CSV table of C-alpha atoms (C1' of nucleotides) in Angstrom, one decimal:
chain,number,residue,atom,x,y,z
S,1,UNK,CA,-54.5,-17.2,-54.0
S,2,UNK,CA,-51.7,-19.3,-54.1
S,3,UNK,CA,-48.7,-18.6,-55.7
S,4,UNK,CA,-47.8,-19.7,-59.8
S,5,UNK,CA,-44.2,-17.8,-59.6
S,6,UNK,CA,-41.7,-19.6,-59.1
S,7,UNK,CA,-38.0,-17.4,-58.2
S,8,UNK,CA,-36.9,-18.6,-62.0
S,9,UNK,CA,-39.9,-17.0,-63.4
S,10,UNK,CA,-39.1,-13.8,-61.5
S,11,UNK,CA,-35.6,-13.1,-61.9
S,12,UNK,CA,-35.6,-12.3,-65.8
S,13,UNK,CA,-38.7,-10.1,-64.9
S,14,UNK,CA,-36.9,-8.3,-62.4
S,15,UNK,CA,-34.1,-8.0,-64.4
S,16,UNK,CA,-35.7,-6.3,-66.9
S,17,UNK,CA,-37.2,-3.4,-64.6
S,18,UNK,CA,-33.3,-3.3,-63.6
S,19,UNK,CA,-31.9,-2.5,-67.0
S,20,UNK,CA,-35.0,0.0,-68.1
S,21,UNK,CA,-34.9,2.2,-65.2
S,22,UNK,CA,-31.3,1.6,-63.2
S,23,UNK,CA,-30.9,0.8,-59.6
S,24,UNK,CA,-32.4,3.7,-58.0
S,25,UNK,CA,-34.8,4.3,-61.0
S,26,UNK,CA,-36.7,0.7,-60.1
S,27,UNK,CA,-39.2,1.4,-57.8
S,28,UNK,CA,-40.9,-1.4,-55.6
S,29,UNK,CA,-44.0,0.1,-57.3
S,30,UNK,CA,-42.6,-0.7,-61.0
S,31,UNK,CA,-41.3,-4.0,-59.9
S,32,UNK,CA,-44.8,-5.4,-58.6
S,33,UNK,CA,-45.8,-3.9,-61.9
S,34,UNK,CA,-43.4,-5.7,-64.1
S,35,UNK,CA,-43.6,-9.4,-61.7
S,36,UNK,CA,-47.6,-8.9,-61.0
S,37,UNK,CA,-46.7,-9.6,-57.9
S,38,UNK,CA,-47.8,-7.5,-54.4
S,39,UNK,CA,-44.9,-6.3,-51.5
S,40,UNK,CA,-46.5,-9.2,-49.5
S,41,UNK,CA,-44.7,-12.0,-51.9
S,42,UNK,CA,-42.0,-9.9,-53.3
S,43,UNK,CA,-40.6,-9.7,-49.7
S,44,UNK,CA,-41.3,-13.4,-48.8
S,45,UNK,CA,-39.2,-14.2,-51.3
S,46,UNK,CA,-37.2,-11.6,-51.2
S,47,UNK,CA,-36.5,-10.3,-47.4
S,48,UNK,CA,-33.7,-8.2,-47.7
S,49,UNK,CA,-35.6,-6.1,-50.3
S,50,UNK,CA,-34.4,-4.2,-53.4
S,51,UNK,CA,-30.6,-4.9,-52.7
S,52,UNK,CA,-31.4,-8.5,-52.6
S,53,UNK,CA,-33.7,-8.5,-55.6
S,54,UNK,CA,-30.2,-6.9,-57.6
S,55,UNK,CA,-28.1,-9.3,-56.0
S,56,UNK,CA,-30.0,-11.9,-57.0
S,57,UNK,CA,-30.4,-10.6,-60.4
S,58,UNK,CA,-26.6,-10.2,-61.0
S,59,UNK,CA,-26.3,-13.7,-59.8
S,60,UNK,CA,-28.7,-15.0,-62.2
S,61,UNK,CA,-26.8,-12.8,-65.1
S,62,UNK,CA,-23.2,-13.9,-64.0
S,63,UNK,CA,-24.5,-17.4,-64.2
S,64,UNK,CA,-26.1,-17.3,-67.3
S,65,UNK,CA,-22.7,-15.5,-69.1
S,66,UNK,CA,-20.8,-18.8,-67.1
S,67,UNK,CA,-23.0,-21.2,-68.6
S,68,UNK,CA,-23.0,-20.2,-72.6
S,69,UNK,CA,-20.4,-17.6,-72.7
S,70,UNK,CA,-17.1,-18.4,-70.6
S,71,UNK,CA,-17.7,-21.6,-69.9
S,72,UNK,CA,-17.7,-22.4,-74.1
S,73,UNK,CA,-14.7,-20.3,-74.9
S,74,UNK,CA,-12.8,-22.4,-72.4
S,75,UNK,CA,-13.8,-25.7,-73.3
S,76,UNK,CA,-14.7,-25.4,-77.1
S,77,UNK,CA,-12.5,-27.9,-79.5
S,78,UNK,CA,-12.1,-25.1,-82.1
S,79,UNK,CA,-11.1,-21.6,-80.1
S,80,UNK,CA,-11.9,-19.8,-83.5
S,81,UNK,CA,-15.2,-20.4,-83.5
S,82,UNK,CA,-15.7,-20.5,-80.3
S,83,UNK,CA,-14.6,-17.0,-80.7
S,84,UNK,CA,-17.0,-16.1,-83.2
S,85,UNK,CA,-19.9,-17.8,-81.7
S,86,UNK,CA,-19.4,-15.6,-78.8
S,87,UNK,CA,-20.1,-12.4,-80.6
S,88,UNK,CA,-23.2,-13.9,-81.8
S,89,UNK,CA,-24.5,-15.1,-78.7
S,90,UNK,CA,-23.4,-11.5,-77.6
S,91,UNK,CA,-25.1,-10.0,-80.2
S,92,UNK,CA,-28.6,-12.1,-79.5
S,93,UNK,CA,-28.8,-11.1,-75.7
S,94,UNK,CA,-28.4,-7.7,-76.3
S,95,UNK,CA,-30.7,-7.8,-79.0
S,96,UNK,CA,-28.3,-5.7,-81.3
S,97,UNK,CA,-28.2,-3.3,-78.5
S,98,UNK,CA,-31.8,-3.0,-78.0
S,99,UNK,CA,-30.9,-4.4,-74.6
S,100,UNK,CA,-28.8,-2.8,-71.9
S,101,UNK,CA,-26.0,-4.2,-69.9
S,102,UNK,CA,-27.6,-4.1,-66.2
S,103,UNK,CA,-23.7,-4.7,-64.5
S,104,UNK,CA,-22.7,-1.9,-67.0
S,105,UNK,CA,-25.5,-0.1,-66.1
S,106,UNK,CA,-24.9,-0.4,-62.4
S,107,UNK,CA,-21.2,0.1,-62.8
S,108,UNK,CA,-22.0,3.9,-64.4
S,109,UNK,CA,-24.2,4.6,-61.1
S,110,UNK,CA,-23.9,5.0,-57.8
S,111,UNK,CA,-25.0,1.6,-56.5
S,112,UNK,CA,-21.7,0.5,-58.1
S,113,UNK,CA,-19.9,0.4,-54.2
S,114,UNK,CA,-22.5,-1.6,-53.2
S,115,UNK,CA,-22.5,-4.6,-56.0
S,116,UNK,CA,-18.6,-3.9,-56.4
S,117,UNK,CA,-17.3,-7.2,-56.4
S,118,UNK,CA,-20.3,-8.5,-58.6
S,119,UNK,CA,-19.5,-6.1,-61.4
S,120,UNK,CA,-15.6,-6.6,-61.0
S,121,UNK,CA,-15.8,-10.2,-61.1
S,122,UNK,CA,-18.6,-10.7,-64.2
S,123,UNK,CA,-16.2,-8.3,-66.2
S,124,UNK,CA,-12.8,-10.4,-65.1
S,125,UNK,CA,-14.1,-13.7,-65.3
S,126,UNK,CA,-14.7,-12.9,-69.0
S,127,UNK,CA,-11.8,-11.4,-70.0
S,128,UNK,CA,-10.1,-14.4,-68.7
S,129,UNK,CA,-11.9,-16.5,-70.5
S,130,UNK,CA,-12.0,-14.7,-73.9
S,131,UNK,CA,-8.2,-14.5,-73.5
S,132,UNK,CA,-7.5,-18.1,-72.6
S,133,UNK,CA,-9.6,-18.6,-76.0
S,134,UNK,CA,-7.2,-16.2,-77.8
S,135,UNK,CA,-4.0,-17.8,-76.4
S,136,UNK,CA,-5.1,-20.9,-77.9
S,137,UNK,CA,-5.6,-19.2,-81.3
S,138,UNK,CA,-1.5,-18.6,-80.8
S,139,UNK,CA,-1.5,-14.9,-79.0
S,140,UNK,CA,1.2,-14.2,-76.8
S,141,UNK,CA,0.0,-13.7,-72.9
S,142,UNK,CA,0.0,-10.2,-72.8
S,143,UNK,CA,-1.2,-9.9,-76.6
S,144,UNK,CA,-4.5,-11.8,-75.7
S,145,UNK,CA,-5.4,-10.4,-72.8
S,146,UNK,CA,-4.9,-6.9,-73.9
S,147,UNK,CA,-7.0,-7.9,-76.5
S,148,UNK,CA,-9.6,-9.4,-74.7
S,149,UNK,CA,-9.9,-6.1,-72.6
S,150,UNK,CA,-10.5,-4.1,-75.7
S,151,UNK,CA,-13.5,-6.6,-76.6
S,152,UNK,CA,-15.4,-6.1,-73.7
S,153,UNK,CA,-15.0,-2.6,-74.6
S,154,UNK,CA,-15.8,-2.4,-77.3
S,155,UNK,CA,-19.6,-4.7,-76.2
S,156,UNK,CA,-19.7,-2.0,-73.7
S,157,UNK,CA,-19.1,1.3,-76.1
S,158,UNK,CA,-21.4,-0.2,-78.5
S,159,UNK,CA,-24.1,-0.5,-76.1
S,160,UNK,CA,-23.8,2.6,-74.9
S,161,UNK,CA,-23.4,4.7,-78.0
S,162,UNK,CA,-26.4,2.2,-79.8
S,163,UNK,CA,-28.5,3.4,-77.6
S,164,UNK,CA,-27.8,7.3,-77.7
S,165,UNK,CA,-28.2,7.2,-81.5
S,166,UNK,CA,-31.2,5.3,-81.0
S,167,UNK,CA,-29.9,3.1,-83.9
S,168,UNK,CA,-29.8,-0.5,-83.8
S,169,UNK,CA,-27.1,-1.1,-86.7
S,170,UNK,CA,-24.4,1.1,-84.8
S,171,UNK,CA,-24.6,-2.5,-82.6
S,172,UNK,CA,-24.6,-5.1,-84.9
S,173,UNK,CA,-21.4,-3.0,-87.5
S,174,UNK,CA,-19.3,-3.0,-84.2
S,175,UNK,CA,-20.0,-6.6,-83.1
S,176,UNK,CA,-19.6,-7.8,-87.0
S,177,UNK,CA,-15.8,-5.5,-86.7
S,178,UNK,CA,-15.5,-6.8,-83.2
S,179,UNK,CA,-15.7,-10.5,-84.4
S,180,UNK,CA,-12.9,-9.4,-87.6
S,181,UNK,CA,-10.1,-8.0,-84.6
S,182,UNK,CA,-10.3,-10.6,-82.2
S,183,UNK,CA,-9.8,-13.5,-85.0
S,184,UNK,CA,-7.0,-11.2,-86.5
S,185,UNK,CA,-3.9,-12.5,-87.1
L,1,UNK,CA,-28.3,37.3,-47.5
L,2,UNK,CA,-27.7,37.9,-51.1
L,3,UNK,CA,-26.8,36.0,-53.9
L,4,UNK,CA,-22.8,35.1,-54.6
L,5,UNK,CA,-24.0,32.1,-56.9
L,6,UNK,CA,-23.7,32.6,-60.4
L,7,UNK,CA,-25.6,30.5,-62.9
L,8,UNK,CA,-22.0,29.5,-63.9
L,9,UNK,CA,-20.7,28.5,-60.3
L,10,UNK,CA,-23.7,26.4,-60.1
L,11,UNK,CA,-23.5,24.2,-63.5
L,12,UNK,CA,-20.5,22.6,-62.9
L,13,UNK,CA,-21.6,21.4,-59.1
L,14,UNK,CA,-24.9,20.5,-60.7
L,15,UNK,CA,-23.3,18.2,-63.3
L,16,UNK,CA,-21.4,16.6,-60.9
L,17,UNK,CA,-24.0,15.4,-58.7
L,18,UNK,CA,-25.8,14.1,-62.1
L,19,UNK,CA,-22.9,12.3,-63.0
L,20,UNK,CA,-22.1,10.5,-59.4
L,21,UNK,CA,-26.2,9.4,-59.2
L,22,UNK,CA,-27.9,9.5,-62.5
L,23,UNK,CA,-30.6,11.6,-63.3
L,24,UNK,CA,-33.3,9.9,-61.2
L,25,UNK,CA,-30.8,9.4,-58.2
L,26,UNK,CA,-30.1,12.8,-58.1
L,27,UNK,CA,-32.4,13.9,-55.2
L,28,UNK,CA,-32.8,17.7,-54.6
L,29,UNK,CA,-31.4,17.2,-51.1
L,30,UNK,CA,-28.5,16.2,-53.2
L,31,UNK,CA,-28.1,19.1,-55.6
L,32,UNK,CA,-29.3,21.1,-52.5
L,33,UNK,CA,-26.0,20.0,-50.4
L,34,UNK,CA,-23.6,19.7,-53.2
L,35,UNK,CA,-24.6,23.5,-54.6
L,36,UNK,CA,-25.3,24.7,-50.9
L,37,UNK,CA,-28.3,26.5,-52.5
L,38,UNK,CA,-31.5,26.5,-51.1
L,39,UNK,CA,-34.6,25.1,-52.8
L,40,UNK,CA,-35.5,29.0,-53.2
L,41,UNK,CA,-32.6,29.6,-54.9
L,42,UNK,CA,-32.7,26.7,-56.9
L,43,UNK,CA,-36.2,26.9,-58.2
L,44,UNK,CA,-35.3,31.0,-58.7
L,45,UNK,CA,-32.5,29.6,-61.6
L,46,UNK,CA,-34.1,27.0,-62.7
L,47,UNK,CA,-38.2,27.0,-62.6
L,48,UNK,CA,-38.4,24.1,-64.8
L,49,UNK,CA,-36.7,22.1,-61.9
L,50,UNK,CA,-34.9,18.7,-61.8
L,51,UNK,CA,-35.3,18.5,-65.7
L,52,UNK,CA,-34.5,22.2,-66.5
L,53,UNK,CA,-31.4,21.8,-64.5
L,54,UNK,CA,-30.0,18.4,-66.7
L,55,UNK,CA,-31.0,20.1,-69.7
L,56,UNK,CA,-29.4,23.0,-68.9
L,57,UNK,CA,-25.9,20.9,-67.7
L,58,UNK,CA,-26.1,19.1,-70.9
L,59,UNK,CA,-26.3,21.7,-73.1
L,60,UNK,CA,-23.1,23.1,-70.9
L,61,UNK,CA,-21.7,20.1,-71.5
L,62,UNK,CA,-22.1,20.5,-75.4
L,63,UNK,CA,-20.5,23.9,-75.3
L,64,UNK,CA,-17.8,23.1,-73.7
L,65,UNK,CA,-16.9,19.8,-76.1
L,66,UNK,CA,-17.7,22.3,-79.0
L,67,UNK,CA,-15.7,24.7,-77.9
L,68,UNK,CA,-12.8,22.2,-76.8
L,69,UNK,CA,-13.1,19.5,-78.7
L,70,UNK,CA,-15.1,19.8,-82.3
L,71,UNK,CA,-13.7,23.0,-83.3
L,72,UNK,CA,-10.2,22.2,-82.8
L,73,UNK,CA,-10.6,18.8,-84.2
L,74,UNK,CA,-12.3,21.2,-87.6
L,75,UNK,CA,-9.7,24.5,-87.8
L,76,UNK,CA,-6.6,22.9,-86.6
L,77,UNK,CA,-3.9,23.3,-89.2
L,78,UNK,CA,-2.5,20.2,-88.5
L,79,UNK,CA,-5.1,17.4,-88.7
L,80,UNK,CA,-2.6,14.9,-86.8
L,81,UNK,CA,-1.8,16.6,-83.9
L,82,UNK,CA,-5.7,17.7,-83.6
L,83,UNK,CA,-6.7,14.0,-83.1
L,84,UNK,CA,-3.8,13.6,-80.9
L,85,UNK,CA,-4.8,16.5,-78.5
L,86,UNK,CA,-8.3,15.2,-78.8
L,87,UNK,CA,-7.6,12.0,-77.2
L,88,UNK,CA,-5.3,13.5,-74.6
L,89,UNK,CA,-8.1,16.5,-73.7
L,90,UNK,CA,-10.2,13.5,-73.0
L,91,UNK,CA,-8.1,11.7,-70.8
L,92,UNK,CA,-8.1,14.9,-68.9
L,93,UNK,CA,-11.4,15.6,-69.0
L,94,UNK,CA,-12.8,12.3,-67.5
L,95,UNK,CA,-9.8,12.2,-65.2
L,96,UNK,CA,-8.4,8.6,-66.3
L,97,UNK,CA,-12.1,7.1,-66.1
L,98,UNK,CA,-12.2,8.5,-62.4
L,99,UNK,CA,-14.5,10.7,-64.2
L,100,UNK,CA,-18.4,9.7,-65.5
L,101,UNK,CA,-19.6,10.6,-69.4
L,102,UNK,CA,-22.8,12.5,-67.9
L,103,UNK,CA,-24.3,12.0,-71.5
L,104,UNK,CA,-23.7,8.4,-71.6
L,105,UNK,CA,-25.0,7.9,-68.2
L,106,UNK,CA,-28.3,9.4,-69.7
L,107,UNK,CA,-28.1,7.6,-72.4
L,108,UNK,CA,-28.3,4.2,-70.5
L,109,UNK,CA,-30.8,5.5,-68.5
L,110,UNK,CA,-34.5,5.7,-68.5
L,111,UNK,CA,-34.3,9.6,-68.7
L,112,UNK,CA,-32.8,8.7,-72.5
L,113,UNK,CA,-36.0,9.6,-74.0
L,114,UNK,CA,-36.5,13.5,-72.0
L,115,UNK,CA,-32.8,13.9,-73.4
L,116,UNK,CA,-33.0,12.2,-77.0
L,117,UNK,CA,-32.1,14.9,-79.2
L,118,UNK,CA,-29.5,16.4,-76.9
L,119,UNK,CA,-28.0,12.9,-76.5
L,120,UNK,CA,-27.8,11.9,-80.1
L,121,UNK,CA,-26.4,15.5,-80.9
L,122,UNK,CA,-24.0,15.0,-78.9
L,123,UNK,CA,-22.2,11.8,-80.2
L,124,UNK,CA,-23.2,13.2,-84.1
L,125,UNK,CA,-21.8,16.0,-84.0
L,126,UNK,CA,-18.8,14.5,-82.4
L,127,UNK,CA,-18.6,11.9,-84.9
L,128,UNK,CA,-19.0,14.7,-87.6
L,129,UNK,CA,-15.9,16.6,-86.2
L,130,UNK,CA,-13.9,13.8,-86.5
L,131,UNK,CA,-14.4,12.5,-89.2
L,132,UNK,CA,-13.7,15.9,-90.9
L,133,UNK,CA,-10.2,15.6,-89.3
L,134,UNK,CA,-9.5,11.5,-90.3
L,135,UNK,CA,-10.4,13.0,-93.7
L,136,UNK,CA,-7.7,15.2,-94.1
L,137,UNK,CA,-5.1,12.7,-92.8
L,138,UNK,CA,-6.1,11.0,-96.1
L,139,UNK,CA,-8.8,9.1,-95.2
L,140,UNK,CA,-11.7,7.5,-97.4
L,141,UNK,CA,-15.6,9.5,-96.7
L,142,UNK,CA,-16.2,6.1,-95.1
L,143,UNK,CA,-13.4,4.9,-93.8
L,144,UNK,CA,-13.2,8.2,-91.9
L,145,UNK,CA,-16.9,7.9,-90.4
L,146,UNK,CA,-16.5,4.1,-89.4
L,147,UNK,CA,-12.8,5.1,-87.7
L,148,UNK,CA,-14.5,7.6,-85.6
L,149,UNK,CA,-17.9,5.7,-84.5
L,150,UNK,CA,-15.0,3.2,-83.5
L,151,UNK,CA,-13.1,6.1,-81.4
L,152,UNK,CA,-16.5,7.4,-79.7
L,153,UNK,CA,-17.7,3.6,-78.7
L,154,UNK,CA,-13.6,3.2,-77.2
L,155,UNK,CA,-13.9,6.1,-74.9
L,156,UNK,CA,-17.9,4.8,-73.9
L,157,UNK,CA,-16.9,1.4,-73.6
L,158,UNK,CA,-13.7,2.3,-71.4
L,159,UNK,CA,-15.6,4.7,-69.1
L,160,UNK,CA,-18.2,1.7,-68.3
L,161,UNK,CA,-15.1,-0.6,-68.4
L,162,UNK,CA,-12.7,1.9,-66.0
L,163,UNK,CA,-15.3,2.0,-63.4
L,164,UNK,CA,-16.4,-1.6,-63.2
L,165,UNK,CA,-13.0,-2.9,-62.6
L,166,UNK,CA,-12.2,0.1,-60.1
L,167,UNK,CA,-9.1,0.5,-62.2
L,168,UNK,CA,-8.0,4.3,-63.7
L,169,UNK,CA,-5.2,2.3,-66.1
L,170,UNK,CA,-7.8,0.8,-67.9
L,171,UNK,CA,-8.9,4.0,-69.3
L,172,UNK,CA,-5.3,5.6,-70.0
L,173,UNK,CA,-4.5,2.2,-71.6
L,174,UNK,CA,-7.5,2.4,-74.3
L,175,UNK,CA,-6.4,6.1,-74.5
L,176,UNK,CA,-3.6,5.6,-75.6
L,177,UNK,CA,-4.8,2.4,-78.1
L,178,UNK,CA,-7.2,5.1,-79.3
L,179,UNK,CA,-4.5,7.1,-80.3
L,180,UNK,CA,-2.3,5.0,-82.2
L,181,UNK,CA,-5.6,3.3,-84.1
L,182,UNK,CA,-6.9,6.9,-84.8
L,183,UNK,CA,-3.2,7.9,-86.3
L,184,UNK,CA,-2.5,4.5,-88.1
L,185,UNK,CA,-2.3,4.5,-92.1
Y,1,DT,C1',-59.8,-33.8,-42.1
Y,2,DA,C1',-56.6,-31.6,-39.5
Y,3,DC,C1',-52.4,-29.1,-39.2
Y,4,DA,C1',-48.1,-26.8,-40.4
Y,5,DA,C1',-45.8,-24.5,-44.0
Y,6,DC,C1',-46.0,-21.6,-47.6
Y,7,DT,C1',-48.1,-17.4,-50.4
Y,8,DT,C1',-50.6,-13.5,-50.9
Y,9,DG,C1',-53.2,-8.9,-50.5
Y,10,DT,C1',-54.0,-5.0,-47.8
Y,11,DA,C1',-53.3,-1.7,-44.5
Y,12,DC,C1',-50.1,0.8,-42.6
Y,13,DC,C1',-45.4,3.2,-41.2
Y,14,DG,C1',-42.0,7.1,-41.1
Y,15,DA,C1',-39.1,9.3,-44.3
Y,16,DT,C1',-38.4,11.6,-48.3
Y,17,DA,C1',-39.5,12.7,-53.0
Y,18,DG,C1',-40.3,17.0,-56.2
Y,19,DG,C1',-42.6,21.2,-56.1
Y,20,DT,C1',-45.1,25.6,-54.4
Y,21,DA,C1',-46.0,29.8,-51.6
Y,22,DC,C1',-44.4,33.5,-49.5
Y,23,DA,C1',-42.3,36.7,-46.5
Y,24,DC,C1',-38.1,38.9,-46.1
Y,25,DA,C1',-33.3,40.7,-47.2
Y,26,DA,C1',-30.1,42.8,-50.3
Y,27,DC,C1',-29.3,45.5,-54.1
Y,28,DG,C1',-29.3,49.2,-58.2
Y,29,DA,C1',-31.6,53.1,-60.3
Y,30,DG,C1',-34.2,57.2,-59.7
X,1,DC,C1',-34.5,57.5,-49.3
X,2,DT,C1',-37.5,55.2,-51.8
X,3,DC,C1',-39.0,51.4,-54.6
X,4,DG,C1',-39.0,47.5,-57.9
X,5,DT,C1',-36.0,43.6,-59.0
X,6,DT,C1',-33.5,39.9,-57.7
X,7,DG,C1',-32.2,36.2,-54.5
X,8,DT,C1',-33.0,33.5,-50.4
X,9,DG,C1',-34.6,30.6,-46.3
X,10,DT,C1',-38.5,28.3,-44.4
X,11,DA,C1',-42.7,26.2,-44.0
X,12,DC,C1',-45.7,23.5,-46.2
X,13,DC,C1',-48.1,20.4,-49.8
X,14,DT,C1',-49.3,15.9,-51.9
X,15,DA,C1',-47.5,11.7,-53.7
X,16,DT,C1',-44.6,8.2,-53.3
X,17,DC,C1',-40.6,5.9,-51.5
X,18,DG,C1',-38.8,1.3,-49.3
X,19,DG,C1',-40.3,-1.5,-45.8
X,20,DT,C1',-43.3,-4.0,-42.0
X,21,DA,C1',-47.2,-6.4,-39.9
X,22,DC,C1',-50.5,-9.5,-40.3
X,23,DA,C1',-54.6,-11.9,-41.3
X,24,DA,C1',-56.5,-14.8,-44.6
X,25,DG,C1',-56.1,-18.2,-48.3
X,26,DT,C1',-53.8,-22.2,-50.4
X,27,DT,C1',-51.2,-26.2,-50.3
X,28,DG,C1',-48.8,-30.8,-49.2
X,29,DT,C1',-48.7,-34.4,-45.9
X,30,DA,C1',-50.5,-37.6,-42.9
DNA sequence: TACAACTTGTACCGATAGGTACACAACGAG
DNA sequence: CTCGTTGTGTACCTATCGGTACAAGTTGTA
């Protein structure tokens, strides 16, 4: 009876049930479904219930962008590729847009007041660091971070509009532009 | 005792509820309140129910983008000034990204698939319109179509973007991007 | 082997979900 | 003044919601 999960196993599993069916849309009944796990050991390991489960979930996202997203652009040797690895890395996760965004997601809903400060600060953290990237590829202050803005964007557009058109290559032609703008001259 | 509520009256109120809790957070209590109809009333208009009623603000919603939007952007005499006024009817329309794309919420959302057809519409036929317009400013059959998949995923990807950072001058910001990359040579 | 700590399934809770049934009130047409 | 049509409020239905309680099973440690 005992348990094999472990919180690491669960977190991607929850996510998932997250980004198909939105905040509200993820029922406790869906998520048991998803983790094979009963209410019993979903709220021993969870106590404080769905919000927690989310909270945890962004957590988990935020530091999986820190570790192979921000944390590269900052510290790469060559910003230019860094750059361009980024939009790959990008482009994997979402699986050309197969995937959703959950803090996009959640920023589009209503539970947005409640994660707030987790959606502001995933969204802020990268923009910084894609535009201390650009700065070192010789754009002005303002220049890059205007620029940086626009990238996120542009991830965020894509994902949205890939997934209205049902079309996989809408994705993958805006990151492959995407990756062209931001190493512009 | 009598009706005052026209089918008209009610749309808008309806779409605004969809838009601040998605289509699954949207409880009738909700609708209920925000209409101040009855579940009588409610289920008099629209038998179908919860699903009747988004289809029904959808397809609302696409009459008043043709109407507003994709016929100007075809029949204007000046192809310039159309796009300009497009971007600028937009800004208006989602009120600075204060304002939710209902169809793009949908789109993320799990409801996608009930909605497919009247999603994808949407965005082609919006696409469509202006691309007929880029054309006449002297613009390539492709060029024209890539320019305005880019123009779509802007105002997508700043609505997610607007309301994650809490922040209206995000929005006017790629607004008025949108505009000068729409106009350029 | 005994005991505490950790997991788990099951039964249960009140509240609310979307939806139906229906009686009644207001109206326009004759 | 009828009478059918059109709205409307209310009561009610079953299913499910998120969450709690708890007993029983499993484990590591000694």
């Amino acid at each position: 009876m005992k348990a094999i999960a472990e919180r690491s196993d669960i977190l991607p599993q929850l996510a998932e049930v997250f980004r198909a069916h939105g905040y509200e849309g993820a029922t406790l009944a869906l998520i048991g479904e998803a983790t094979s796990l009963g209410k019993g050991s979903l709220y021993h390991f969870f106590p404080g219930g769905k919000s927690q489960m989310a909270a945890e979930v962004l957590a988990e996202i935020d530091r999986w962008f820190e570790d192979n997203i921000f944390t590269p652009l900052q510290a790469a040797d060559d910003p230019a590729r860094a750059v361009a690895e980024m939009v790959e890395a990008v482009d994997r996760y979402f699986r050309s847009g197969q995937r959703v965004c959950l803090v996009g997601v959640i920023a589009l809903g209503a539970a947005r007041d409640s994660f707030a400060t987790q959606v502001r600060d995933y969204f802020s953290r990268w923009q910084t660091a894609l535009t201390a990237a650009l700065k070192r590829l010789g754009l002005g202050a303002a220049a890059a971070r205007r620029r940086a803005e626009a990238a996120l964007l542009s991830i965020q557009g894509a994902l949205v509009l890939a997934r209205a058109m049902d079309d996989p290559k809408v994705f993958s032609r805006a990151m492959a532009d995407l990756k062209k703008q931001l190493l512009a001259a």
